[in-house]
XYZ file of C-alpha atoms in Angstrom:
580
model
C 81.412 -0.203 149.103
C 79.821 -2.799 146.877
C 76.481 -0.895 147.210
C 78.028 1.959 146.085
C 80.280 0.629 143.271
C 77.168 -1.344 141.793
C 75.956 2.530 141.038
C 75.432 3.362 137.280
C 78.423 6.543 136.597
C 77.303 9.696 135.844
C 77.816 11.372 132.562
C 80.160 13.616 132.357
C 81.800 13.034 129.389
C 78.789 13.702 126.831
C 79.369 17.006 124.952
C 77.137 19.892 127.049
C 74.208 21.431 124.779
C 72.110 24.143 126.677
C 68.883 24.768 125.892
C 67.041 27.913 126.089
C 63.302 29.115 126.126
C 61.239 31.690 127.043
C 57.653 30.002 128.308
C 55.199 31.438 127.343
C 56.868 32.998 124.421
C 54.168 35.553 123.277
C 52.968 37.963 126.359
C 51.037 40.857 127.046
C 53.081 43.789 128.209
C 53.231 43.396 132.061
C 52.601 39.608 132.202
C 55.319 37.789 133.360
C 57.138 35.256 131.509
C 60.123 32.831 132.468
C 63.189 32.658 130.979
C 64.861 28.933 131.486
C 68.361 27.920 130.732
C 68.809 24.206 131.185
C 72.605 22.261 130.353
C 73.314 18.343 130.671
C 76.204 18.990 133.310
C 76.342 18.818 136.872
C 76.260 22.049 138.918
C 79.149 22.363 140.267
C 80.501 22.296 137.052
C 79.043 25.502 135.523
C 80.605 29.167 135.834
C 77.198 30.677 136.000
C 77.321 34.222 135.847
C 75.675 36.880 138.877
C 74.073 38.940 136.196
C 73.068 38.081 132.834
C 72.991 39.856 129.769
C 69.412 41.539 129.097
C 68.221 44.577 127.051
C 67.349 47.235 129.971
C 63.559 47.261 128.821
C 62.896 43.862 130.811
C 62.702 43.212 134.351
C 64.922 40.216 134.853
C 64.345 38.499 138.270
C 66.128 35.368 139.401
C 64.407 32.544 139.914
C 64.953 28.697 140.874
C 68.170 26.761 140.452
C 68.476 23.064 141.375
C 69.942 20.064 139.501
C 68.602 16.558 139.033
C 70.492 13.027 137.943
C 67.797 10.871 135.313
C 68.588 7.379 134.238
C 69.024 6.711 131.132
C 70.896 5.763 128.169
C 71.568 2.361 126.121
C 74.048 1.161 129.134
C 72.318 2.753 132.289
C 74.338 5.878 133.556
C 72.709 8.713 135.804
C 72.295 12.039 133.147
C 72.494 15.171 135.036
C 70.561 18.356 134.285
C 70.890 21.699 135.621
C 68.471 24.406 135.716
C 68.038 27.796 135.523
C 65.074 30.438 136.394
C 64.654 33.964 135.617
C 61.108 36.097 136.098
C 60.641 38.122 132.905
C 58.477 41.252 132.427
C 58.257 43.824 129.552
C 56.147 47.172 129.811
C 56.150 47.700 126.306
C 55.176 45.937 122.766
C 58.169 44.626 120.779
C 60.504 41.784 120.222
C 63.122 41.668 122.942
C 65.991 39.047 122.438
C 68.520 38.587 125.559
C 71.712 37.906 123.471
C 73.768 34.697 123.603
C 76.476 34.737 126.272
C 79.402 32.436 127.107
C 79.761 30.266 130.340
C 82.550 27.588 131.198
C 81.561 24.153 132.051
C 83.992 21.471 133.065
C 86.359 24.360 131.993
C 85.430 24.325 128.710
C 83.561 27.724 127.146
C 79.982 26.803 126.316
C 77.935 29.348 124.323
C 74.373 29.872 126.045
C 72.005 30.646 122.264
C 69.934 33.873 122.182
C 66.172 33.869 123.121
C 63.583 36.493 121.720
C 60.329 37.437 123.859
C 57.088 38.991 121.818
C 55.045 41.135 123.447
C 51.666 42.063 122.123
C 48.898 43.991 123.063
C 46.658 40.780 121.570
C 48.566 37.662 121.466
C 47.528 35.566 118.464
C 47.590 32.592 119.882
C 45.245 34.198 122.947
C 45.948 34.621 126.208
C 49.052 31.795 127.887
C 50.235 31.721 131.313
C 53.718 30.581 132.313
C 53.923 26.916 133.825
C 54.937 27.405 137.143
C 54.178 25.893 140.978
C 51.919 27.005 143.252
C 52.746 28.208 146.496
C 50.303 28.690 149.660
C 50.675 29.474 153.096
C 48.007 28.990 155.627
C 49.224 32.890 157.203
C 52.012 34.863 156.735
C 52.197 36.524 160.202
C 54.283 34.071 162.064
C 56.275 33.608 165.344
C 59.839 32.310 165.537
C 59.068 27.963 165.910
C 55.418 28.354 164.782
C 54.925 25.710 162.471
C 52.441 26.538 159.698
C 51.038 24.392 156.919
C 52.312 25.208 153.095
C 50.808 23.846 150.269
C 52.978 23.645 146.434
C 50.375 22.733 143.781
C 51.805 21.550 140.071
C 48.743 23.780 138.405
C 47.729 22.840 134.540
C 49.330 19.250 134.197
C 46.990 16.052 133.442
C 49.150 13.933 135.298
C 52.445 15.593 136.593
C 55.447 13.399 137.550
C 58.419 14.744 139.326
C 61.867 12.985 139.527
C 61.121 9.606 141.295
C 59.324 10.280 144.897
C 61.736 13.249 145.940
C 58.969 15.906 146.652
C 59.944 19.621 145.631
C 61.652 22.008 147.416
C 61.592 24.987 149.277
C 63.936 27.593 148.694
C 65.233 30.498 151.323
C 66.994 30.969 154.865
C 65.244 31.677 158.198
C 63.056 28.360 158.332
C 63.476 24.729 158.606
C 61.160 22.160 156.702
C 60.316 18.338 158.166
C 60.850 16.683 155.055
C 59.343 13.231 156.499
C 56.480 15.748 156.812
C 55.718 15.588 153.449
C 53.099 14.480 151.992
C 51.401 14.393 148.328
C 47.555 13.665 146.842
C 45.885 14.750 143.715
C 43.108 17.250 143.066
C 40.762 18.422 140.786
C 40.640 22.007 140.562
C 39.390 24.127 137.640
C 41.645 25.578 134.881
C 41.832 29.302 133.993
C 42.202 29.675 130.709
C 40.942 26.320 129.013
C 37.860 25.964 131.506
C 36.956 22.668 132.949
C 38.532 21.049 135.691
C 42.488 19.355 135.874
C 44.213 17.287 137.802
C 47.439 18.760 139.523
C 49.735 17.357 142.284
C 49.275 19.352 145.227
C 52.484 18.905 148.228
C 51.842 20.042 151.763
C 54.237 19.836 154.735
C 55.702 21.884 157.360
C 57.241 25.147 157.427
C 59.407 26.117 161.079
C 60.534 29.734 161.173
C 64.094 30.022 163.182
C 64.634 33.583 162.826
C 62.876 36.446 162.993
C 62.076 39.511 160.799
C 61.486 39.546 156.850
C 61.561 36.198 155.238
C 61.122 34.834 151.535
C 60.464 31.324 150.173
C 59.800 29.957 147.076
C 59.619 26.177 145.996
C 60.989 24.650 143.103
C 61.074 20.917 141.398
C 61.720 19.142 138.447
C 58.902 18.090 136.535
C 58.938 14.665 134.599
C 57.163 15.762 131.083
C 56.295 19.138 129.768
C 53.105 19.661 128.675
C 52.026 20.336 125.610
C 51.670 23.989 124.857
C 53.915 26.901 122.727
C 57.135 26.603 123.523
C 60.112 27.915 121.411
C 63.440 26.145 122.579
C 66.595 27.480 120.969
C 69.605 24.709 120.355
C 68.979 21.359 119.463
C 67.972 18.977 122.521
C 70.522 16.722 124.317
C 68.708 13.789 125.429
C 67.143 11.159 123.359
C 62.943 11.364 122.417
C 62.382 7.971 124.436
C 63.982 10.152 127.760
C 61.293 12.285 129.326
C 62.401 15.587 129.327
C 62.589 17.015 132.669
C 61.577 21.057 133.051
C 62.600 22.744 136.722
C 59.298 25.085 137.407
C 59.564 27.250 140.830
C 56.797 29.759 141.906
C 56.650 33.588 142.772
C 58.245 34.392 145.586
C 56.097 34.463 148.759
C 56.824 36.778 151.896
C 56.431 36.071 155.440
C 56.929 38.525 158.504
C 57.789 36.582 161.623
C 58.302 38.030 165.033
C 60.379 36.815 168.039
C 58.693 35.396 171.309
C 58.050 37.772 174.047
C 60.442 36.896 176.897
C 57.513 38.154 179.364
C 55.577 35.735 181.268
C 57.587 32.725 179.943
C 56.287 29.616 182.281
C 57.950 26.881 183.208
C 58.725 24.013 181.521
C 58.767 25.723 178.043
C 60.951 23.931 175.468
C 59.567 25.716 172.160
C 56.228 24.606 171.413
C 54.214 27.100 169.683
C 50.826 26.780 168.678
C 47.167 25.798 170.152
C 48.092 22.883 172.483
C 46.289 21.133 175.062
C 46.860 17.864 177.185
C 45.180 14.854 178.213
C 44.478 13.435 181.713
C 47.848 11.505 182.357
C 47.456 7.792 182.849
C 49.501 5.621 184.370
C 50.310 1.342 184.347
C 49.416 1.120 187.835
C 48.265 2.979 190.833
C 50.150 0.685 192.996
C 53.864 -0.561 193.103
C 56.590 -0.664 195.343
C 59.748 1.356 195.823
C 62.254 0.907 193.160
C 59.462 -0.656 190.579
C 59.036 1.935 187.742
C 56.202 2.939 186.568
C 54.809 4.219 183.042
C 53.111 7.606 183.457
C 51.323 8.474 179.090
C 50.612 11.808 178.329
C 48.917 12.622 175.007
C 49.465 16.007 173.640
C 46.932 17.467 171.048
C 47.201 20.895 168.916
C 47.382 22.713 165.417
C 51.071 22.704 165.600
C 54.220 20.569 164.391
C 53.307 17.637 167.202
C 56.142 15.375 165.481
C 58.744 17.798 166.115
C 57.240 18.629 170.041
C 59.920 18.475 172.137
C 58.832 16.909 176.061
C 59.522 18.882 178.994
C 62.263 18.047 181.568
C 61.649 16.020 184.334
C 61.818 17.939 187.698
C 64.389 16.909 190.106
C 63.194 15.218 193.623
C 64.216 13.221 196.684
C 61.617 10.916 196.049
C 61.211 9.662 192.923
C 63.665 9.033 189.854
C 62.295 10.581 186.762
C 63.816 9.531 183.432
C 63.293 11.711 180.322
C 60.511 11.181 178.309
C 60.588 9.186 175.343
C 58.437 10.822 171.975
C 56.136 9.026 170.128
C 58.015 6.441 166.982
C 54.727 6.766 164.925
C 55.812 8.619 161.492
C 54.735 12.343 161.226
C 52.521 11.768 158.705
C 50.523 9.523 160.781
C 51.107 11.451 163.646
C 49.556 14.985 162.015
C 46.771 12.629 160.904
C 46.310 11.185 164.496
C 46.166 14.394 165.692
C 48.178 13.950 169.016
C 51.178 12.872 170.024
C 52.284 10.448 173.102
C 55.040 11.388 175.438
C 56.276 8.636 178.236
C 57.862 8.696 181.488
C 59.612 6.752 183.185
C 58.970 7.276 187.199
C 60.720 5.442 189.919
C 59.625 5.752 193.791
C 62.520 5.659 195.792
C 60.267 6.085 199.598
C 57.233 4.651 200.534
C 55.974 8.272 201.784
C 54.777 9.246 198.226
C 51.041 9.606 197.581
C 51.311 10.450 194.117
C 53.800 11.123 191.071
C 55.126 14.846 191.244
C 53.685 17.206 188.139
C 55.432 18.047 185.938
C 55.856 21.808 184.456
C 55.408 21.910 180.679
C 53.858 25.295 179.092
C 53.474 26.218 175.357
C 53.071 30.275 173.528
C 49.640 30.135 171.744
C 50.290 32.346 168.733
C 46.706 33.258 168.750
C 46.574 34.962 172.229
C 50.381 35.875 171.831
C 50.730 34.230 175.378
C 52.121 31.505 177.577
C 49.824 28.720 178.310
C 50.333 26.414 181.415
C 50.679 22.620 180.423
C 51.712 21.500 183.773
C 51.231 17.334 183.662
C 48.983 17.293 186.789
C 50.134 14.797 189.407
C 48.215 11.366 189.658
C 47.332 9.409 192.769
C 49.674 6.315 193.788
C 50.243 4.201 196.223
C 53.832 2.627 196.800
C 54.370 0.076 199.155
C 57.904 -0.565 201.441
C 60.193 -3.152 200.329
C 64.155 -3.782 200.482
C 65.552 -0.988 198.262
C 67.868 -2.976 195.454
C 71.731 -1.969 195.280
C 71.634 0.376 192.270
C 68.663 1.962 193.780
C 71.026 3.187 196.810
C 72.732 5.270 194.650
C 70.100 6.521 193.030
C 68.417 7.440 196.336
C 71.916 9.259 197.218
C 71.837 11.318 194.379
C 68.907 12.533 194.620
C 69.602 13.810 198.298
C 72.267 15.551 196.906
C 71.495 17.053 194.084
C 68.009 18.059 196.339
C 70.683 19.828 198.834
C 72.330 21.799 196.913
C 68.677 22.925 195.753
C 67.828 24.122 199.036
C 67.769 27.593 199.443
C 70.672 29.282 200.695
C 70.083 30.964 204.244
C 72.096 33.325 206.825
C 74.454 31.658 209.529
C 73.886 31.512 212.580
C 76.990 33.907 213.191
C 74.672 37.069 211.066
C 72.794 39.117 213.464
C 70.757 41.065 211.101
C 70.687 40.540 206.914
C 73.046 41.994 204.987
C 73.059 44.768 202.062
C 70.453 43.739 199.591
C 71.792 43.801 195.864
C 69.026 45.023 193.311
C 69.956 42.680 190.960
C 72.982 40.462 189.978
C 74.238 41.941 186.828
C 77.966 43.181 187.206
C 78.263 47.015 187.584
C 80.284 46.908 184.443
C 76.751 46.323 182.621
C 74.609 48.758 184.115
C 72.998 51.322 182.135
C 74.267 54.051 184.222
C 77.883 52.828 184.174
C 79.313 53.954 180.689
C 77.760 57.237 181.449
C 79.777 57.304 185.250
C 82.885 56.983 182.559
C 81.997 59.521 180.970
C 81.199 61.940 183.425
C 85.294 63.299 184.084
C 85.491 64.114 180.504
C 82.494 65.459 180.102
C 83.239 67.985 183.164
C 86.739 68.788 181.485
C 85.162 69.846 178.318
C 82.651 72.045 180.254
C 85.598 73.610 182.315
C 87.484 74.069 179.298
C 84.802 76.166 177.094
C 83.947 78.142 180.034
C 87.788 78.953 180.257
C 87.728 79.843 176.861
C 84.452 81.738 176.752
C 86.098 83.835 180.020
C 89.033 84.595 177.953
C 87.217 85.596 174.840
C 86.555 89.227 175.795
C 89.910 89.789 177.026
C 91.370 88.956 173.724
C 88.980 90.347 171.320
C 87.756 93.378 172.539
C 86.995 94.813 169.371
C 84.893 92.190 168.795
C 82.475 92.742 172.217
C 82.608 96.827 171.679
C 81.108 95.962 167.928
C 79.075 93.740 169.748
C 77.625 96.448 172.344
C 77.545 98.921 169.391
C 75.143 96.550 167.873
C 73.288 96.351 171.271
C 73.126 100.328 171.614
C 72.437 100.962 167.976
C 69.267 98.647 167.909
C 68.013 100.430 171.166
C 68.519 103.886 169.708
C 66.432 102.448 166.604
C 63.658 101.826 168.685
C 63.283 105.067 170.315
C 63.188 106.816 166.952
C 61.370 104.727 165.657
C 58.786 105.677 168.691
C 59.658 109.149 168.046
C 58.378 109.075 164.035
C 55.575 107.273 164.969
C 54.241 110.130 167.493
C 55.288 112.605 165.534
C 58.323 114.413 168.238
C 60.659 116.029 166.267
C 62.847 117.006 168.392
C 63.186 113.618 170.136
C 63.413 111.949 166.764
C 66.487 114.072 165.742
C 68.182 113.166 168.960
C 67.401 110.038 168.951
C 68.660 110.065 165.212
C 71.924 111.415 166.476
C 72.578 108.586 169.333
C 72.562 106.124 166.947
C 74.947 107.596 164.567
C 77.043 108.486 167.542
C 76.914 104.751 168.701
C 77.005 103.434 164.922
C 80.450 105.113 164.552
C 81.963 104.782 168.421
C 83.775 101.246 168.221
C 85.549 102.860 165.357
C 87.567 105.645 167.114
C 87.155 104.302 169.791
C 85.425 106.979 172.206
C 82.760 107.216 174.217
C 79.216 108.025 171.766
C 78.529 111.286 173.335
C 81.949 112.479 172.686
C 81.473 112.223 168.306
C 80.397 115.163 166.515
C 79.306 115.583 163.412
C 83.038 115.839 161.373
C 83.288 111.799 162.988
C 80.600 110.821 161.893
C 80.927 111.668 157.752
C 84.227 110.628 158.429
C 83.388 107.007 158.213
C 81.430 107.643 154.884
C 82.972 107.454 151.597
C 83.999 110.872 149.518
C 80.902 110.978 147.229
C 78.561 110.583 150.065
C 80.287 113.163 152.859
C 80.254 115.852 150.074
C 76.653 114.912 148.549
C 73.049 114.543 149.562
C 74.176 111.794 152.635
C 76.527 114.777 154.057
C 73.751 117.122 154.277
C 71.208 114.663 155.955
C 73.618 113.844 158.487
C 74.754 117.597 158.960
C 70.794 118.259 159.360
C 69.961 116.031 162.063
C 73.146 117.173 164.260
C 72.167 120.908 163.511
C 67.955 119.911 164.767
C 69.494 118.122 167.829
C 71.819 121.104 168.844
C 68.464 123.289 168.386
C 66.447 121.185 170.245
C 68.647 121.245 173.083
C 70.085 125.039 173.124
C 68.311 127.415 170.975
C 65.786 129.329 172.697
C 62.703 128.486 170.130
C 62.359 125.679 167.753
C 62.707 126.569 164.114
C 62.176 125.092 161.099
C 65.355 122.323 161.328
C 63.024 120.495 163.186
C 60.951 119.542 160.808
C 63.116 116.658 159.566
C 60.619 113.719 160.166
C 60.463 113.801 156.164
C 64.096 112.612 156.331
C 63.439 109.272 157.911
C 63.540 107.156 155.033
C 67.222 108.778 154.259
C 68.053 108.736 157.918
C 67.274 104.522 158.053
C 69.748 104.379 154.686
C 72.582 106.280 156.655
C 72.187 104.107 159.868
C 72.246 100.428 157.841
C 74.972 101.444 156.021
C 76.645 102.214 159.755
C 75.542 98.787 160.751
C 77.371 97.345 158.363
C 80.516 98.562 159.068
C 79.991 97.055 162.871
């Protein structure tokens, strides 16, 4: 409590001033520039909006958004700064200005000032690159717990200096990050647009996927002075020219695509180490004891992966020795990373004199290069253990052991079982087979079946206008056929009575009567007035006079030349049809 109430306050009571800047202001159309809002309030303070204002000829991104406490002031007091990030882009040449807008802070309405972006085909100034962080990532292809190296760089800054030693952050959901991880060191690398070679901050550490499928990260951090460079800030500045002013900077968004583990050919011993492992021979203190004296059994572990964060596998359970859980290396992770291994340690116990050396112990990793298992099994090492009076709280110890060993025995038949029983095909309840839901399903599936057939069956019986039209149809498109045949070989005579049948069939489900049973009179019955008396009447009264010839008169005469009349005849018969 005295720690704590020896803090400086924070301010809170100062009056809040955004600030507002587009960096770089002047752009090419396409480059990207970044739109920062920045207030002296806390974040939880400020209303910020989900969408702000912008004219609909930029692409307006969101970006970082993180807050920092500075101290400062003529009585020391913590000044907090929030910022925020937007990714700007412009297709087109002009001046765009996103428009002031109003926020509440502390419950008080705060009016954010308007910012103008120019975009020019030639910038006067030349060519000027937003300030923003780096962001690497040794691959992007990952497995769920495969630790891969990321690198944030603090490009074009002589000296950056972020907010006391807090290192930057990484932004997103689906990983995990070792912050103790961390660690910082300063390059030279060369400069794009000034030539020559800089000195930036460059931040590596860490990052642990947890969850597969599409995942983005970005990183973000405060930086302690702004560099010098065009920079157009709109509103007048809240903190005092002896105060460094702090700038939040994040980078473009980077994507990774991580995939779960296979559950085939898991080993034993797996507790979630992923990546290129491999072991040491085991050593142990000594190679002779007695029962009850432990004894220290070192394994070093070496890889590419997260070795800080490698978590030992369980000790196996036996009647002869008493195997505590292994305790992980206390070395920091940085020196660990650097070290290059790490150091697990068991604790073994003999508990019989019958031992000839430590059991192994199962321990397996998934090499993300192979996408397989690996077997780390900790081999067994060669002891001897000498007989001696077995202490008190060994006894129970030893009693355990036998029991828990028991009830690890496989089970067997009685005695009382003549031959084996039914053998089950696997232990998942019926309730969760495949086939069960479908078993369910089956009775209603068989009523539906029974009922459509019912109601197909019953169809005819109640529609039987509907299956004579049907059989009409049938009939008609058979009779087509044949004179169709008939035309094509030239048979009069067949043609016209095959011209006949299908006007007889055309017009039977109308009566109804049996086809051969319509004459002539029943079939320009069915046609309107103008036809019956007109050029249709006349075709139809043809081709029922050339069948009647064809069938009674002793030699054919000229009414069987009608094959000229097909084209009239197919007119007739489709305009039958579509009375069916």
């Amino acid at each position: 409590m005295s720690l704590m109430l020896s803090q400086p306050r924070i301010d809170v009571e100062s009056p809040v001033v955004p600030e507002v800047s587009f960096d770089p202001p002047v752009v090419r159309p396409g480059q990207e520039s970044i739109y920062r809002v920045a207030f002296n309030a806390l974040d939880e303070s400020i209303a910020w909006p989900d969408k702000i204002p912008a004219p609909p000829a930029l692409s307006v991104q969101p970006g970082g958004h993180a807050q920092m406490l500075s101290l400062g002031g003529p009585t020391p007091v913590f000044l907090p700064r929030t910022g925020f990030n937007y990714h700007v882009r412009a297709s087109g040449t002009g001046q765009f200005t996103i428009p002031a807008f109003t926020v509440n802070v502390y419950g008080k309405a705060v009016t954010v000032p308007a910012a103008q972006l120019l975009v020019e085909t030639t910038p006067t100034n030349g060519p000027a690159l937003p300030q923003q962080l780096g962001l690497e990532v040794a691959q992007a292809n990952l497995f769920v717990g495969q630790a891969v190296w990321v690198t944030v760089t603090c490009p074009g800054f002589p000296a950056p200096l972020l907010q006391g030693t807090t290192p930057v952050q990484l932004m997103g959901s689906g990983f995990i990050i070792d912050q103790s991880a961390f660690r910082q060191r300063h390059e030279a690398r060369p400069r794009f647009l000034t030539g020559g070679q800089g000195v930036v901050l460059v931040f590596e550490t860490f990052l642990t996927p947890i969850a597969s499928g599409k995942l983005t990260v970005f990183a973000q951090g405060f930086i302690g002075a702004r560099p010098p460079g065009p920079l157009i800030i709109t509103g007048p500045s809240f903190s005092s020219a002896a105060q460094p002013q702090y700038t939040l900077l994040d980078s473009d968004p980077l994507n990774l695509t991580v995939r779960p583990l296979p559950a085939e050919g898991r080993l034993p011993g797996f507790t979630g180490a992923v990546g290129a492992y491999g072991i040491d021979s085991p050593e142990i203190s000594t190679n002779q004891g007695r029962v009850g004296e432990p004894l220290k059994l070192t394994v070093r572990v070496r890889g590419e992966g997260d070795l800080a964060r490698l978590v030992a596998p369980p000790p196996p359970k036996t009647r002869e020795w008493q195997i505590l859980p292994a305790t992980p290396d206390n070395m920091p992770p940085q020196f660990i990373q650097l070290q290059g291994f790490t150091t697990l340690q068991f604790t073994l116990i003999p508990l019989s004199d019958h031992v000839r050396g430590t059991p192994p112990i199962p321990f397996s990793s998934f090499n993300p290069d192979r996408a397989a298992y690996e077997d780390l099994t900790i081999p067994s090492v060669p002891v001897t253990v000498q007989s001696g009076s077995i202490p008190a709280d060994l006894q129970v110890l030893l009693h355990a052991n036998a029991a828990d060993a028991d009830e690890e025995k496989e089970p067997v038949l009685s005695g009382l079982a003549a031959t084996p029983g039914l053998v089950a095909g696997s232990l998942v309840p019926l309730q969760r087979q495949i086939w069960y839901p479908l078993v369910q399903l089956a009775p209603g599936a068989a009523f539906l079946a029974l009922w459509g057939w019912d109601r197909r069956r019953r169809f005819p019986q109640e529609h039987s206008d509907i299956l004579l039209r049907k059989r009409a149809r049938r009939a008609l498109r058979r009779e087509w056929r044949a004179l169709q045949k008939a035309a094509r070989t030239g048979d009069s005579a067949r043609f016209a009575s095959a011209s006949v049948s299908a006007m007889r069939v055309a017009c039977a489900p109308h009566f109804p009567a049996e086809p051969r049973a319509l004459v002539g009179s029943d079939v320009l019955a069915l046609l309107p007035e103008t036809e019956r008396s007109g050029r249709t009447g006349q075709v139809v009264r043809r081709f029922f006079t050339a069948a009647d010839d064809s069938r009674f008169a002793p030699a054919p005469s000229q009414s069987l030349q009608i094959l000229e009349l097909k084209p009239e005849l197919e007119q007739v018969l489709h305009e039958l049809e579509a009375r069916l």
